Amino acid sequence: MENKNEAMEKITSLAKRRGFIFPGSEIYGGLAGTYDYGPLGVRLKENIERLWLTMFRDDRSDMYGVDATILMNSKLWEASGHVSGFSDPLVECQKCHHRFRADQLEDEKKCPDCGGGFGEVKQFNMMFKTHAGSVEDDSSAVYLRPETAGGIFSNFKNVMDSMHPKIPFGIAQIGKAFRNEIAPRDFIFRLREFSQMEVEYFVKPSEWESAFEEWRLLMHRFAERIGISKNSLHELEVADSDRAHYSNRTIDFEFDYPSGRGELWGLAYRGDFDLSAHQEASGTTLTYLDEETKEKFIPHVIEPSLGVDRTLLAVLLSAYREDSLGDGRVYLAFPPSIAPIKAVVSPLLKNKPELVAKAREVFQALKTVVPQIAWDDNGNIGKRYRRQDEVGTPWCITIDFDTLGETKELLDTVTLRSRDSGEQERLSISDAIQKVYTSINHGA
Ligand code: GAP
């Protein structure tokens, strides 16, 4: 897509118009940094999360899941360094009082909104603070978690004691995280409420490099499976001075967004920073006993951390296509496994009961093997195809008079139309169902 604003505007508008993503609290004028997922967005998000769970947790024998709370004891965020250090540099314009992230102003010395001068740079802590219970004082202060990792570290001992894993092993979690970003921007790129898919993988200190490499490769495989091309994904070795306080090594996976290259995911080697800090602050032993060597040690941690919303944005941008089919069309070339609707079933005409009845039969048969399908009998067939193209439905199945036997040899056959090529083929009902099923389950 050519112009950077135009590209983002097209995606934002399509996402809203077709039920993927809506501005948060829209009827009240919105709330900056919040977006809601609509019917198709929820499906797409869940399909991405499900694939992540399969690849990062369930396909492996060394991974466990947790689902921890968003509100946690504040001592955890003190120990992790977030209370003292999870901040961005903030500057305020002395004239219009708009606030900016100082590190994102590049060399601008004047306010981009009114040309006023800036005050001094202050550190602004990004955690949302609230109070648990009816008393609002420092003793009841709690934070909305700024990363899901905290709930994994706090359950390290519970998972060890209940599941007795052998090192290396990891804990995976998907959940909400909250950051009071100074300048939320670029649709769902920088939000104040978002979701993360995180793994904390516990290793012997001497084995961190091979584990880091293993997760790095898995992140590339995941990118491929969700339709993010190799060309648009770049690794950035984060310099010592730019790394988070807990990290000994970080690779940022960057994506070519319309506004330029930006962070998509992170892969960090957190050493023993977290478990050591939590052991010291909580007074709970967080060591691992190696049964063979009888050695006790604090495991080191590799952390692949993937933002769900940024992933979904990269998926939408990667899938967006315009071509000259018919009188020009827009379509989303989602990999079938994550498409929100896998196939749509249509009777050629909706006022012919015999066509509708047969189409319903095909719909039911397909739905038993492919649950995420839709029914469409609205408007002419060309319009239906356009509508399905725009939401990325890989297959359209049409039931016509030949299906009913008007041409004898075509009895019980349907038209199967492919989203990407626009081509149609005549197949038996069972072959069409098989083709749809196979494309979803084997990544075609
Ligand atoms: N536990 C490590 C951690 O949270 P991070 O780099 O701060 O590391 C990980 O965040 C990922 O979470 C990012 O790569 C990005 O995908 C996502 N993310 C972070 N801040 C975000 C925000 N304000 N809006 C949307 N996604 C965000």
Short mmCIF file of C-alpha atoms and ligand atoms in Angstrom, two decimals:
data_model
loop_
_atom_site.label_atom_id
_atom_site.label_comp_id
_atom_site.label_asym_id
_atom_site.label_seq_id
_atom_site.Cartn_x
_atom_site.Cartn_y
_atom_site.Cartn_z
CA MET A 1 0.00 0.00 0.00
CA GLU A 2 1.34 3.38 -1.12
CA ASN A 3 0.77 6.28 1.24
CA LYS A 4 1.33 5.48 4.92
CA ASN A 5 -1.73 7.30 6.28
CA GLU A 6 -3.89 5.99 3.47
CA ALA A 7 -2.86 2.41 4.17
CA MET A 8 -3.69 2.64 7.87
CA GLU A 9 -6.94 4.49 7.13
CA LYS A 10 -8.04 1.76 4.73
CA ILE A 11 -7.43 -0.95 7.33
CA THR A 12 -9.04 1.05 10.15
CA SER A 13 -12.11 1.76 8.06
CA LEU A 14 -12.47 -1.80 6.75
CA ALA A 15 -12.00 -3.14 10.29
CA LYS A 16 -14.84 -0.99 11.59
CA ARG A 17 -17.18 -1.36 8.62
CA ARG A 18 -16.92 -5.13 8.54
CA GLY A 19 -17.08 -5.84 12.27
CA PHE A 20 -13.45 -6.50 13.16
CA ILE A 21 -12.46 -3.59 15.42
CA PHE A 22 -14.43 -0.65 16.87
CA PRO A 23 -13.17 2.40 18.78
CA GLY A 24 -13.65 1.79 22.54
CA SER A 25 -16.66 3.52 24.22
CA GLU A 26 -17.51 5.03 20.85
CA ILE A 27 -21.03 6.26 21.65
CA TYR A 28 -19.50 8.44 24.40
CA GLY A 29 -16.85 9.92 22.15
CA GLY A 30 -14.31 7.14 22.67
CA LEU A 31 -11.46 6.65 25.13
CA ALA A 32 -7.93 7.11 23.81
CA GLY A 33 -5.86 3.94 23.59
CA THR A 34 -8.81 1.55 23.74
CA TYR A 35 -10.43 -0.50 20.98
CA ASP A 36 -13.08 -3.22 21.09
CA TYR A 37 -13.14 -6.34 18.95
CA GLY A 38 -16.33 -6.95 16.99
CA PRO A 39 -17.80 -10.28 15.83
CA LEU A 40 -15.16 -11.01 13.16
CA GLY A 41 -12.31 -9.46 15.16
CA VAL A 42 -13.05 -11.73 18.10
CA ARG A 43 -12.88 -14.76 15.80
CA LEU A 44 -9.61 -13.61 14.23
CA LYS A 45 -8.11 -12.85 17.64
CA GLU A 46 -9.19 -16.19 19.06
CA ASN A 47 -7.84 -18.05 16.03
CA ILE A 48 -4.45 -16.33 16.41
CA GLU A 49 -4.40 -17.06 20.15
CA ARG A 50 -5.41 -20.68 19.58
CA LEU A 51 -2.64 -21.19 17.06
CA TRP A 52 -0.16 -19.60 19.48
CA LEU A 53 -1.36 -21.93 22.27
CA THR A 54 -0.93 -24.91 19.97
CA MET A 55 2.54 -23.97 18.78
CA PHE A 56 3.97 -22.46 21.98
CA ARG A 57 2.31 -24.69 24.58
CA ASP A 58 0.29 -27.71 23.50
CA ASP A 59 2.51 -29.14 20.77
CA ARG A 60 5.37 -29.30 23.27
CA SER A 61 5.86 -31.64 26.19
CA ASP A 62 7.76 -29.11 28.33
CA MET A 63 5.11 -26.38 28.61
CA TYR A 64 2.41 -25.62 31.17
CA GLY A 65 -0.36 -23.04 31.23
CA VAL A 66 -1.58 -20.61 33.87
CA ASP A 67 -4.29 -17.96 33.96
CA ALA A 68 -3.31 -15.53 36.70
CA THR A 69 -5.14 -12.47 38.00
CA ILE A 70 -4.68 -8.95 36.68
CA LEU A 71 -4.63 -7.48 40.18
CA MET A 72 -1.66 -8.76 42.17
CA ASN A 73 0.04 -7.94 45.44
CA SER A 74 1.92 -4.67 44.88
CA LYS A 75 5.06 -6.13 46.42
CA LEU A 76 5.46 -8.14 43.22
CA TRP A 77 5.71 -4.99 41.10
CA GLU A 78 8.10 -3.44 43.62
CA ALA A 79 10.36 -6.50 43.41
CA SER A 80 10.20 -6.64 39.62
CA GLY A 81 11.37 -3.02 39.40
CA HIS A 82 8.16 -1.76 37.79
CA VAL A 83 7.14 0.57 40.64
CA SER A 84 10.46 2.38 40.55
CA GLY A 85 11.46 1.99 36.92
CA PHE A 86 8.61 1.27 34.51
CA SER A 87 8.43 4.77 33.12
CA ASP A 88 8.69 6.77 29.92
CA PRO A 89 10.22 10.24 29.64
CA LEU A 90 7.46 12.84 29.43
CA VAL A 91 7.54 16.49 28.34
CA GLU A 92 4.73 19.00 28.51
CA CYS A 93 4.18 21.96 26.21
CA GLN A 94 4.16 25.13 28.34
CA LYS A 95 1.56 26.72 26.07
CA CYS A 96 -1.11 24.12 25.13
CA HIS A 97 -0.14 21.64 27.89
CA HIS A 98 -0.21 18.68 25.50
CA ARG A 99 2.09 15.93 26.67
CA PHE A 100 4.54 13.91 24.58
CA ARG A 101 7.02 11.09 24.97
CA ALA A 102 10.35 12.88 24.91
CA ASP A 103 12.10 9.94 23.20
CA GLN A 104 9.65 10.07 20.29
CA LEU A 105 10.01 13.75 19.47
CA GLU A 106 13.33 13.08 17.71
CA ASP A 107 14.96 16.51 17.35
CA GLU A 108 11.83 18.61 17.66
CA LYS A 109 12.41 21.44 20.09
CA LYS A 110 8.92 22.96 19.78
CA CYS A 111 5.48 21.49 20.43
CA PRO A 112 4.22 19.85 17.20
CA ASP A 113 0.65 20.96 18.04
CA CYS A 114 1.11 24.71 18.77
CA GLY A 115 4.82 25.55 18.45
CA GLY A 116 5.15 26.29 22.19
CA GLY A 117 8.25 25.47 24.21
CA PHE A 118 8.66 22.35 26.36
CA GLY A 119 9.17 22.13 30.11
CA GLU A 120 11.76 19.79 31.58
CA VAL A 121 11.67 16.04 30.94
CA LYS A 122 10.04 14.04 33.75
CA GLN A 123 9.79 10.27 34.26
CA PHE A 124 6.16 9.10 34.06
CA ASN A 125 5.29 5.68 35.53
CA MET A 126 3.07 3.80 33.13
CA MET A 127 1.29 1.51 35.56
CA PHE A 128 -2.38 2.14 36.23
CA LYS A 129 -2.89 2.42 39.97
CA THR A 130 -6.10 1.72 41.88
CA HIS A 131 -7.15 0.58 45.35
CA ALA A 132 -8.35 -2.81 46.56
CA GLY A 133 -11.16 -2.52 49.11
CA SER A 134 -12.94 0.47 50.54
CA VAL A 135 -9.97 2.32 52.02
CA GLU A 136 -8.08 4.47 49.56
CA ASP A 137 -4.62 4.85 51.05
CA ASP A 138 -1.12 3.64 50.21
CA SER A 139 -1.67 0.34 52.01
CA SER A 140 -4.49 -0.60 49.61
CA ALA A 141 -2.74 0.49 46.40
CA VAL A 142 -2.75 -2.11 43.63
CA TYR A 143 -1.73 -1.93 39.99
CA LEU A 144 -3.27 -3.31 36.84
CA ARG A 145 -0.51 -5.60 35.60
CA PRO A 146 1.70 -3.98 32.96
CA GLU A 147 2.81 -7.39 31.60
CA THR A 148 1.42 -10.88 32.07
CA ALA A 149 4.88 -12.18 33.05
CA GLY A 150 4.33 -11.24 36.74
CA GLY A 151 1.58 -13.83 37.12
CA ILE A 152 3.87 -16.48 35.68
CA PHE A 153 6.78 -15.74 38.04
CA SER A 154 4.46 -15.64 41.05
CA ASN A 155 3.21 -19.13 40.12
CA PHE A 156 6.63 -20.64 39.38
CA LYS A 157 6.72 -22.46 42.72
CA ASN A 158 3.09 -23.61 42.44
CA VAL A 159 3.71 -25.14 39.03
CA MET A 160 6.92 -26.78 40.28
CA ASP A 161 5.20 -28.22 43.36
CA SER A 162 2.09 -29.43 41.53
CA MET A 163 3.50 -30.63 38.21
CA HIS A 164 7.12 -31.56 39.11
CA PRO A 165 8.54 -30.49 35.75
CA LYS A 166 12.09 -31.26 34.70
CA ILE A 167 14.17 -28.33 33.58
CA PRO A 168 14.03 -26.93 30.91
CA PHE A 169 10.33 -26.18 31.11
CA GLY A 170 8.11 -23.17 30.54
CA ILE A 171 4.87 -21.55 31.55
CA ALA A 172 2.61 -19.86 29.00
CA GLN A 173 -0.14 -17.36 29.52
CA ILE A 174 -2.45 -15.18 27.44
CA GLY A 175 -4.08 -12.21 29.10
CA LYS A 176 -4.68 -8.52 29.41
CA ALA A 177 -1.97 -6.00 30.25
CA PHE A 178 -2.38 -2.29 30.95
CA ARG A 179 -0.04 0.62 30.38
CA ASN A 180 -0.89 4.26 30.80
CA GLU A 181 0.85 5.17 27.55
CA ILE A 182 1.57 8.89 27.20
CA ALA A 183 0.74 8.86 23.52
CA PRO A 184 -1.39 5.91 22.34
CA ARG A 185 -1.23 5.82 18.55
CA ASP A 186 -1.59 4.08 15.23
CA PHE A 187 -4.89 2.28 15.71
CA ILE A 188 -4.18 -0.87 17.78
CA PHE A 189 -0.38 -0.51 17.68
CA ARG A 190 0.01 1.35 20.96
CA LEU A 191 -2.89 0.84 23.35
CA ARG A 192 -3.51 1.45 27.02
CA GLU A 193 -5.30 -1.90 27.37
CA PHE A 194 -4.01 -4.79 25.31
CA SER A 195 -3.35 -8.54 25.44
CA GLN A 196 -0.10 -10.44 25.55
CA MET A 197 0.86 -14.03 24.76
CA GLU A 198 3.89 -14.71 26.92
CA VAL A 199 6.15 -17.62 27.76
CA GLU A 200 8.65 -17.73 30.59
CA TYR A 201 10.98 -20.61 29.81
CA PHE A 202 13.19 -21.81 32.67
CA VAL A 203 16.63 -23.17 31.80
CA LYS A 204 19.96 -24.10 33.34
CA PRO A 205 22.17 -20.99 33.20
CA SER A 206 24.58 -22.71 30.81
CA GLU A 207 21.79 -23.58 28.36
CA TRP A 208 20.23 -20.20 27.75
CA GLU A 209 21.71 -19.67 24.28
CA SER A 210 20.29 -22.81 22.70
CA ALA A 211 16.88 -22.12 24.25
CA PHE A 212 16.97 -18.53 23.01
CA GLU A 213 17.67 -19.80 19.50
CA GLU A 214 14.89 -22.40 19.69
CA TRP A 215 12.26 -19.79 20.62
CA ARG A 216 13.59 -17.34 18.04
CA LEU A 217 13.00 -19.92 15.31
CA LEU A 218 9.55 -20.77 16.65
CA MET A 219 8.59 -17.09 16.52
CA HIS A 220 9.55 -17.03 12.84
CA ARG A 221 7.49 -20.17 12.18
CA PHE A 222 4.51 -18.59 13.94
CA ALA A 223 4.87 -15.43 11.83
CA GLU A 224 4.80 -17.55 8.70
CA ARG A 225 1.71 -19.48 9.82
CA ILE A 226 -0.28 -16.29 10.41
CA GLY A 227 0.65 -14.78 7.05
CA ILE A 228 3.39 -12.32 8.04
CA SER A 229 5.93 -12.53 5.24
CA LYS A 230 9.67 -12.92 5.81
CA ASN A 231 10.26 -9.65 3.92
CA SER A 232 8.19 -7.60 6.32
CA LEU A 233 9.71 -9.03 9.51
CA HIS A 234 13.12 -7.91 10.80
CA GLU A 235 15.19 -8.75 13.82
CA LEU A 236 16.76 -5.94 15.81
CA GLU A 237 19.44 -6.76 18.36
CA VAL A 238 18.57 -4.28 21.10
CA ALA A 239 21.57 -2.31 22.35
CA ASP A 240 22.60 -2.54 26.03
CA SER A 241 21.48 1.03 26.66
CA ASP A 242 17.97 0.43 25.23
CA ARG A 243 17.17 -2.89 26.90
CA ALA A 244 14.59 -3.25 29.68
CA HIS A 245 16.10 -3.29 33.17
CA TYR A 246 15.64 -7.07 33.50
CA SER A 247 17.19 -8.15 30.21
CA ASN A 248 20.68 -9.44 29.36
CA ARG A 249 19.84 -9.82 25.68
CA THR A 250 16.80 -8.79 23.66
CA ILE A 251 15.83 -9.23 20.05
CA ASP A 252 12.93 -7.11 18.87
CA PHE A 253 10.96 -8.61 16.02
CA GLU A 254 10.04 -5.58 13.95
CA PHE A 255 7.32 -5.30 11.33
CA ASP A 256 6.98 -2.88 8.42
CA TYR A 257 3.92 -0.92 9.55
CA PRO A 258 2.65 1.84 7.22
CA SER A 259 4.20 4.40 9.60
CA GLY A 260 7.57 2.63 9.38
CA ARG A 261 9.40 -0.22 11.04
CA GLY A 262 8.22 -0.81 14.60
CA GLU A 263 8.24 -3.43 17.34
CA LEU A 264 5.96 -6.38 16.88
CA TRP A 265 7.30 -8.85 19.47
CA GLY A 266 10.21 -9.23 21.85
CA LEU A 267 12.46 -12.12 22.78
CA ALA A 268 14.45 -11.53 25.97
CA TYR A 269 17.00 -13.38 28.04
CA ARG A 270 16.02 -12.26 31.54
CA GLY A 271 18.78 -14.24 33.31
CA ASP A 272 17.81 -14.95 36.93
CA PHE A 273 16.68 -11.37 37.50
CA ASP A 274 13.03 -12.16 38.21
CA LEU A 275 13.22 -15.32 40.28
CA SER A 276 16.10 -13.88 42.35
CA ALA A 277 14.23 -10.62 42.94
CA HIS A 278 11.01 -12.45 43.90
CA GLN A 279 12.88 -14.89 46.12
CA GLU A 280 14.49 -12.06 47.99
CA ALA A 281 11.38 -9.89 48.28
CA SER A 282 8.92 -12.67 49.15
CA GLY A 283 11.21 -14.78 51.33
CA THR A 284 10.06 -17.86 49.38
CA THR A 285 12.70 -20.20 47.99
CA LEU A 286 12.52 -20.22 44.20
CA THR A 287 15.36 -22.60 43.43
CA TYR A 288 15.26 -25.74 41.32
CA LEU A 289 16.83 -28.98 42.53
CA ASP A 290 18.55 -30.98 39.81
CA GLU A 291 17.80 -34.60 40.81
CA GLU A 292 20.85 -35.95 38.98
CA THR A 293 23.56 -33.55 40.13
CA LYS A 294 21.79 -32.59 43.39
CA GLU A 295 22.62 -29.04 42.49
CA LYS A 296 20.21 -26.29 43.61
CA PHE A 297 20.05 -23.17 41.51
CA ILE A 298 17.80 -20.35 40.37
CA PRO A 299 16.78 -21.07 36.78
CA HIS A 300 17.45 -18.51 34.08
CA VAL A 301 14.62 -17.31 31.89
CA ILE A 302 14.01 -16.92 28.17
CA GLU A 303 10.91 -14.88 27.38
CA PRO A 304 9.16 -14.77 24.00
CA SER A 305 6.59 -12.00 24.46
CA LEU A 306 3.99 -11.35 21.77
CA GLY A 307 1.35 -8.64 21.83
CA VAL A 308 -1.95 -10.00 20.53
CA ASP A 309 -3.21 -6.67 19.18
CA ARG A 310 0.00 -5.79 17.36
CA THR A 311 0.01 -9.30 15.91
CA LEU A 312 -3.54 -8.83 14.70
CA LEU A 313 -2.65 -5.48 13.16
CA ALA A 314 0.31 -7.03 11.33
CA VAL A 315 -1.95 -9.88 10.17
CA LEU A 316 -4.54 -7.43 8.80
CA LEU A 317 -1.90 -5.30 7.05
CA SER A 318 -0.19 -8.39 5.60
CA ALA A 319 -3.48 -9.81 4.34
CA TYR A 320 -4.78 -6.62 2.69
CA ARG A 321 -4.92 -6.84 -1.12
CA GLU A 322 -6.41 -4.83 -3.93
CA ASP A 323 -6.61 -6.35 -7.40
CA SER A 324 -8.37 -5.88 -10.71
CA LEU A 325 -10.67 -8.89 -10.53
CA GLY A 326 -14.11 -7.90 -11.84
CA ASP A 327 -14.38 -4.15 -11.50
CA GLY A 328 -11.63 -4.09 -8.86
CA ARG A 329 -11.84 -5.63 -5.44
CA VAL A 330 -10.39 -5.58 -1.95
CA TYR A 331 -9.71 -8.83 -0.18
CA LEU A 332 -7.97 -10.10 2.93
CA ALA A 333 -5.72 -13.05 2.09
CA PHE A 334 -5.74 -14.59 5.59
CA PRO A 335 -4.25 -18.07 5.89
CA PRO A 336 -7.38 -20.27 6.02
CA SER A 337 -6.49 -21.57 9.50
CA ILE A 338 -6.96 -18.11 11.07
CA ALA A 339 -9.67 -16.67 8.78
CA PRO A 340 -12.70 -15.69 10.90
CA ILE A 341 -15.05 -17.32 8.39
CA LYS A 342 -13.66 -20.35 6.58
CA ALA A 343 -16.41 -20.72 4.03
CA VAL A 344 -19.78 -19.26 3.18
CA VAL A 345 -22.65 -21.35 1.85
CA SER A 346 -25.21 -19.72 -0.48
CA PRO A 347 -28.27 -20.81 -2.41
CA LEU A 348 -28.08 -19.13 -5.84
CA LEU A 349 -31.54 -17.62 -5.28
CA LYS A 350 -33.15 -17.14 -1.92
CA ASN A 351 -36.74 -17.30 -3.15
CA LYS A 352 -36.46 -20.88 -4.41
CA PRO A 353 -37.30 -23.15 -1.45
CA GLU A 354 -35.74 -26.23 -3.07
CA LEU A 355 -32.38 -24.40 -3.49
CA VAL A 356 -32.53 -23.06 0.07
CA ALA A 357 -33.32 -26.49 1.49
CA LYS A 358 -30.41 -28.12 -0.35
CA ALA A 359 -28.06 -25.28 0.67
CA ARG A 360 -29.11 -25.72 4.32
CA GLU A 361 -28.24 -29.41 4.02
CA VAL A 362 -24.77 -28.57 2.68
CA PHE A 363 -24.35 -25.90 5.38
CA GLN A 364 -25.13 -28.40 8.16
CA ALA A 365 -22.83 -31.05 6.69
CA LEU A 366 -19.96 -28.59 6.42
CA LYS A 367 -20.56 -27.11 9.87
CA THR A 368 -20.07 -30.45 11.58
CA VAL A 369 -16.45 -30.54 10.33
CA VAL A 370 -15.71 -26.79 9.97
CA PRO A 371 -17.52 -24.80 12.67
CA GLN A 372 -16.54 -21.27 11.56
CA ILE A 373 -18.74 -20.92 8.49
CA ALA A 374 -21.48 -18.50 7.45
CA TRP A 375 -24.71 -18.44 5.48
CA ASP A 376 -25.30 -15.71 2.90
CA ASP A 377 -28.36 -15.40 0.68
CA ASN A 378 -28.36 -11.62 0.38
CA GLY A 379 -28.10 -9.83 -2.98
CA ASN A 380 -26.68 -11.27 -6.17
CA ILE A 381 -23.85 -13.78 -6.18
CA GLY A 382 -21.23 -11.24 -7.35
CA LYS A 383 -21.98 -9.00 -4.38
CA ARG A 384 -21.80 -11.93 -2.00
CA TYR A 385 -18.34 -12.82 -3.31
CA ARG A 386 -17.15 -9.22 -2.81
CA ARG A 387 -18.48 -9.16 0.75
CA GLN A 388 -16.73 -12.40 1.60
CA ASP A 389 -13.48 -11.29 -0.10
CA GLU A 390 -13.42 -8.20 2.07
CA VAL A 391 -13.56 -10.21 5.29
CA GLY A 392 -11.09 -12.81 4.04
CA THR A 393 -13.35 -15.85 3.61
CA PRO A 394 -11.23 -18.36 1.66
CA TRP A 395 -14.12 -20.32 0.12
CA CYS A 396 -17.64 -19.68 -1.22
CA ILE A 397 -19.91 -22.63 -1.93
CA THR A 398 -22.93 -22.02 -4.16
CA ILE A 399 -25.87 -24.35 -4.57
CA ASP A 400 -27.69 -23.95 -7.90
CA PHE A 401 -30.17 -25.83 -10.07
CA ASP A 402 -27.47 -28.21 -11.28
CA THR A 403 -26.95 -29.28 -7.65
CA LEU A 404 -30.58 -30.38 -7.74
CA GLY A 405 -30.01 -32.33 -10.94
CA GLU A 406 -31.12 -29.93 -13.69
CA THR A 407 -28.07 -31.17 -15.58
CA LYS A 408 -28.10 -34.84 -14.68
CA GLU A 409 -24.34 -35.37 -14.46
CA LEU A 410 -24.04 -32.43 -12.06
CA LEU A 411 -26.51 -33.75 -9.48
CA ASP A 412 -25.15 -33.15 -5.96
CA THR A 413 -22.29 -30.98 -7.14
CA VAL A 414 -21.63 -27.38 -6.04
CA THR A 415 -19.55 -24.44 -7.19
CA LEU A 416 -16.50 -23.87 -5.00
CA ARG A 417 -14.97 -20.45 -5.49
CA SER A 418 -11.51 -19.56 -4.25
CA ARG A 419 -11.01 -16.12 -2.65
CA ASP A 420 -7.45 -15.58 -3.84
CA SER A 421 -7.77 -16.57 -7.50
CA GLY A 422 -11.48 -15.90 -7.93
CA GLU A 423 -11.63 -19.21 -9.83
CA GLN A 424 -14.59 -21.54 -9.56
CA GLU A 425 -14.69 -25.31 -9.86
CA ARG A 426 -17.48 -27.81 -9.91
CA LEU A 427 -17.09 -30.47 -7.24
CA SER A 428 -19.24 -33.05 -5.53
CA ILE A 429 -20.56 -31.85 -2.17
CA SER A 430 -18.25 -34.21 -0.29
CA ASP A 431 -15.17 -33.18 -2.30
CA ALA A 432 -15.94 -29.50 -1.70
CA ILE A 433 -16.28 -30.12 2.05
CA GLN A 434 -13.05 -32.12 2.03
CA LYS A 435 -11.20 -29.35 0.18
CA VAL A 436 -12.32 -26.67 2.63
CA TYR A 437 -11.43 -28.88 5.59
CA THR A 438 -8.00 -29.75 4.21
CA SER A 439 -7.09 -26.13 3.47
CA ILE A 440 -7.78 -25.16 7.07
CA ASN A 441 -6.04 -28.04 8.70
CA HIS A 442 -3.01 -28.27 6.48
CA GLY A 443 -2.35 -24.58 6.00
CA ALA A 444 -3.03 -24.54 2.22
N1 GAP B 1 7.11 -9.22 29.48
C1 GAP B 1 7.89 -8.47 28.56
C2 GAP B 1 7.20 -7.35 27.98
O1 GAP B 1 6.09 -7.01 28.36
P1 GAP B 1 7.39 -5.52 26.13
O2 GAP B 1 8.36 -5.39 25.00
O3 GAP B 1 7.19 -4.33 27.01
O4 GAP B 1 7.89 -6.76 26.98
C3 GAP B 1 5.87 -7.18 24.85
O5 GAP B 1 5.98 -5.98 25.56
C4 GAP B 1 4.94 -7.02 23.67
O6 GAP B 1 3.69 -6.51 24.11
C5 GAP B 1 5.41 -6.00 22.63
O7 GAP B 1 6.36 -6.57 21.76
C6 GAP B 1 4.11 -5.66 21.94
O8 GAP B 1 3.74 -6.68 21.03
C7 GAP B 1 3.13 -5.69 23.09
N2 GAP B 1 2.90 -4.32 23.63
C8 GAP B 1 3.66 -3.66 24.52
N3 GAP B 1 3.14 -2.45 24.78
C9 GAP B 1 2.01 -2.36 24.04
C10 GAP B 1 1.00 -1.34 23.88
N4 GAP B 1 1.04 -0.20 24.57
N5 GAP B 1 0.00 -1.58 23.01
C11 GAP B 1 -0.09 -2.75 22.33
N6 GAP B 1 0.83 -3.73 22.45
C12 GAP B 1 1.86 -3.55 23.29
#
